[in-house]
Coordinates of C-alpha atoms in Angstrom, one line a residue:
X15 CA 30.2 116.0 112.4
X16 CA 26.9 114.1 112.3
X17 CA 24.1 114.2 114.8
X18 CA 20.9 112.1 114.8
X19 CA 18.2 114.5 116.1
X20 CA 15.5 112.3 114.6
X21 CA 16.3 109.5 117.1
X22 CA 14.6 111.6 119.9
X23 CA 10.8 112.2 119.7
X24 CA 11.3 115.9 120.6
X25 CA 14.4 116.4 118.4
X26 CA 16.5 117.2 121.4
X27 CA 19.8 115.5 122.3
X28 CA 21.7 115.9 125.6
X29 CA 24.7 118.2 125.7
X30 CA 27.4 117.8 128.4
X31 CA 29.6 120.9 128.9
X32 CA 33.1 120.3 130.1
X33 CA 35.7 122.9 131.2
X34 CA 38.3 122.8 128.5
X35 CA 41.1 123.7 130.9
X36 CA 40.3 121.8 134.1
X37 CA 38.2 118.9 132.6
X38 CA 35.5 119.5 135.2
X39 CA 31.9 118.7 134.0
X40 CA 30.0 122.0 134.3
X41 CA 26.5 121.3 133.3
X42 CA 24.0 119.3 131.2
X43 CA 21.5 120.8 128.8
X44 CA 19.7 119.9 125.6
X45 CA 20.1 121.1 122.1
X46 CA 18.1 120.8 118.9
X47 CA 19.5 121.3 115.4
X48 CA 18.9 125.1 115.5
X49 CA 20.6 125.4 119.0
X50 CA 23.6 123.5 117.9
X51 CA 23.9 125.5 114.7
X52 CA 23.8 128.8 116.7
X53 CA 26.4 127.4 119.1
X54 CA 28.8 126.7 116.2
X55 CA 28.1 130.0 114.5
X56 CA 28.4 132.3 117.5
X57 CA 31.0 130.3 119.5
X58 CA 28.9 130.5 122.7
X59 CA 26.9 127.5 124.0
X60 CA 23.2 127.8 123.2
X61 CA 20.6 125.3 124.4
X62 CA 17.0 124.7 123.8
X63 CA 15.2 125.5 127.0
X64 CA 12.3 123.2 127.6
X65 CA 10.9 125.4 130.4
X66 CA 11.1 128.6 128.2
X67 CA 10.3 126.7 125.0
X68 CA 12.9 128.6 123.1
X69 CA 16.6 128.9 122.3
X70 CA 18.6 130.0 125.3
X71 CA 22.3 131.1 125.3
X72 CA 24.0 130.3 128.6
X73 CA 24.9 133.7 130.1
X74 CA 22.5 135.8 128.2
X75 CA 21.3 137.3 131.5
X76 CA 24.2 136.7 133.9
X77 CA 27.0 137.4 131.4
X78 CA 28.6 134.1 132.4
X79 CA 28.9 132.8 128.9
X80 CA 30.4 129.4 127.9
X81 CA 32.9 130.0 125.0
X82 CA 33.1 127.0 122.8
X83 CA 36.4 125.3 122.2
X84 CA 35.3 122.1 120.5
X85 CA 32.3 119.8 119.9
X86 CA 32.4 116.0 120.0
X87 CA 29.5 113.8 119.1
X88 CA 29.2 110.4 120.9
X89 CA 29.5 107.1 119.1
X90 CA 25.7 107.1 118.1
X91 CA 25.5 110.8 117.3
X92 CA 22.6 111.3 119.8
X93 CA 24.6 113.2 122.4
X94 CA 27.3 115.9 122.3
X95 CA 30.3 116.8 124.5
X96 CA 31.0 120.5 124.4
X97 CA 34.4 121.6 125.6
X98 CA 34.2 125.3 126.7
X99 CA 35.8 128.0 128.7
X100 CA 33.5 129.6 131.3
X101 CA 33.4 133.4 131.8
X102 CA 32.3 132.9 135.4
X103 CA 30.4 130.5 137.6
X104 CA 28.3 128.2 135.4
X105 CA 25.6 127.4 137.9
X106 CA 22.9 130.0 138.7
X107 CA 23.7 129.4 142.4
X108 CA 27.2 130.8 142.0
X109 CA 29.1 127.5 141.9
X110 CA 31.6 126.5 139.2
X111 CA 29.7 123.4 138.3
X112 CA 25.9 122.6 138.4
X113 CA 27.0 119.3 140.0
X114 CA 28.3 121.0 143.1
X115 CA 26.3 121.7 146.2
X116 CA 26.8 125.2 147.8
X117 CA 26.7 123.7 151.3
X118 CA 29.1 121.0 150.6
X119 CA 32.8 120.7 149.7
X120 CA 33.4 121.5 146.0
X121 CA 34.2 118.7 143.6
X122 CA 37.9 118.2 143.8
X123 CA 39.7 118.9 140.6
X124 CA 42.3 116.5 139.2
X125 CA 45.9 117.7 139.7
X126 CA 46.3 119.0 136.2
X127 CA 42.8 120.5 136.3
X128 CA 43.6 122.3 139.5
X129 CA 46.8 123.8 137.9
X130 CA 44.5 125.2 135.1
X131 CA 42.2 126.6 137.7
X132 CA 45.1 128.3 139.6
X133 CA 46.4 129.6 136.3
X134 CA 43.0 131.2 135.6
X135 CA 43.1 132.9 139.0
X136 CA 46.7 134.2 138.4
X137 CA 45.6 135.6 135.0
X138 CA 42.7 137.3 136.7
X139 CA 45.0 139.0 139.2
X140 CA 47.1 140.2 136.3
X141 CA 44.2 141.6 134.4
X142 CA 42.2 143.0 137.3
X143 CA 44.8 143.9 139.9
X144 CA 42.5 146.1 141.9
X145 CA 40.0 143.4 142.5
X146 CA 41.9 142.3 145.6
X147 CA 44.6 144.9 146.4
X148 CA 46.0 142.7 149.2
X149 CA 46.6 139.8 146.9
X150 CA 50.2 138.5 146.9
X151 CA 49.8 137.6 143.2
X152 CA 48.7 141.1 142.3
X153 CA 51.6 142.6 144.2
X154 CA 54.1 140.5 142.2
X155 CA 52.6 141.8 138.9
X156 CA 53.0 145.3 140.2
X157 CA 56.7 144.7 141.0
X158 CA 57.3 143.5 137.5
X159 CA 59.2 140.9 135.7
X160 CA 62.6 141.2 137.5
X161 CA 61.0 140.4 140.9
X162 CA 58.9 137.6 139.4
X163 CA 61.9 136.0 137.7
X164 CA 63.9 136.4 141.0
X165 CA 61.2 134.5 142.9
X166 CA 61.2 131.7 140.4
X167 CA 65.0 131.4 140.7
X168 CA 64.9 131.4 144.5
X169 CA 62.2 128.7 144.6
X170 CA 64.0 126.6 142.1
X171 CA 67.2 126.7 144.2
X172 CA 65.3 125.8 147.4
X173 CA 63.5 123.0 145.6
X174 CA 66.9 121.6 144.5
X175 CA 68.4 121.9 148.0
X176 CA 65.5 119.9 149.6
X177 CA 65.7 117.3 146.8
X178 CA 69.4 116.7 147.2
X179 CA 69.2 116.8 151.0
X180 CA 66.4 114.2 151.0
X181 CA 64.0 116.5 152.7
X182 CA 61.0 115.2 150.9
X183 CA 58.4 116.9 153.1
X184 CA 60.0 120.3 152.5
X185 CA 60.4 119.4 148.8
X186 CA 56.6 119.2 148.4
X187 CA 56.2 122.8 149.7
X188 CA 59.1 124.2 147.7
X189 CA 57.9 122.5 144.5
X190 CA 54.5 124.0 145.1
X191 CA 56.0 127.4 145.5
X192 CA 58.0 126.9 142.3
X193 CA 55.0 125.8 140.3
X194 CA 53.0 128.8 141.5
X195 CA 55.7 131.4 140.8
X196 CA 56.2 129.8 137.4
X197 CA 52.5 130.3 136.6
X198 CA 53.0 134.0 137.5
X199 CA 56.1 134.2 135.3
X200 CA 54.2 132.7 132.3
X201 CA 51.3 135.0 132.8
X202 CA 53.6 138.0 133.0
X203 CA 55.1 136.8 129.7
X204 CA 51.6 136.4 128.1
X205 CA 52.2 132.7 127.9
X206 CA 50.1 129.8 129.2
X207 CA 50.4 126.2 130.4
X208 CA 48.9 125.3 127.0
X209 CA 51.9 126.9 125.3
X210 CA 54.3 124.8 127.5
X211 CA 52.3 121.6 127.0
X212 CA 52.3 122.1 123.3
X213 CA 56.2 122.1 123.3
X214 CA 56.2 118.9 125.5
X215 CA 53.7 117.2 123.1
X216 CA 55.9 118.2 120.1
X217 CA 59.0 116.8 121.7
X218 CA 57.1 113.6 122.7
X219 CA 55.9 113.1 119.2
X220 CA 59.4 113.6 117.9
X221 CA 60.8 111.0 120.3
X222 CA 57.9 108.6 119.7
X223 CA 58.5 108.8 115.9
X224 CA 62.1 107.6 116.5
X225 CA 63.8 110.9 115.7
X226 CA 66.9 111.3 117.9
X227 CA 67.5 114.7 119.4
X228 CA 71.2 115.5 119.1

């Protein structure tokens, strides 16, 4: 992985941080060679702060760290894309992304990105059930796997009924219910969407390679 820090007079290159799960752009900062090395060594995004004139690890005060998933130089090596998982709001104003305005509608996530965002909330309800005692999701986790599995089965049946009956408006709602309860089931099983996608990718690779599944 090669970066050309000498191309810039101040030795800084731009670093774009992207949410690894949702794909949303979270923020833009600048890194020098030392900041990038610390980012790689510690696994948390560290910038060079031009205002502080020192290295600055995102979250060192707020606790909202950006955990590094992967680093990707651009074609010229004078910029870097950092895919990360945020521990909380990235922006100091409390928004998910620095590119959102607090008084405006949040940047809409792509469909797959929104599922990842919803999954993260479901996992939070599992891990911190008392944060919102009235939460329906938290109540499902309290009732345990039998109830969660039952709900998945019920929503699957209702989805099929609407599909077979041609009730496409109803189908959208039932499919949404099914996806949501499936996310709860996965979380209760300590599995994630990434685990499911990995299986789909493996199957796709097998089919693309011309291997017939018997």
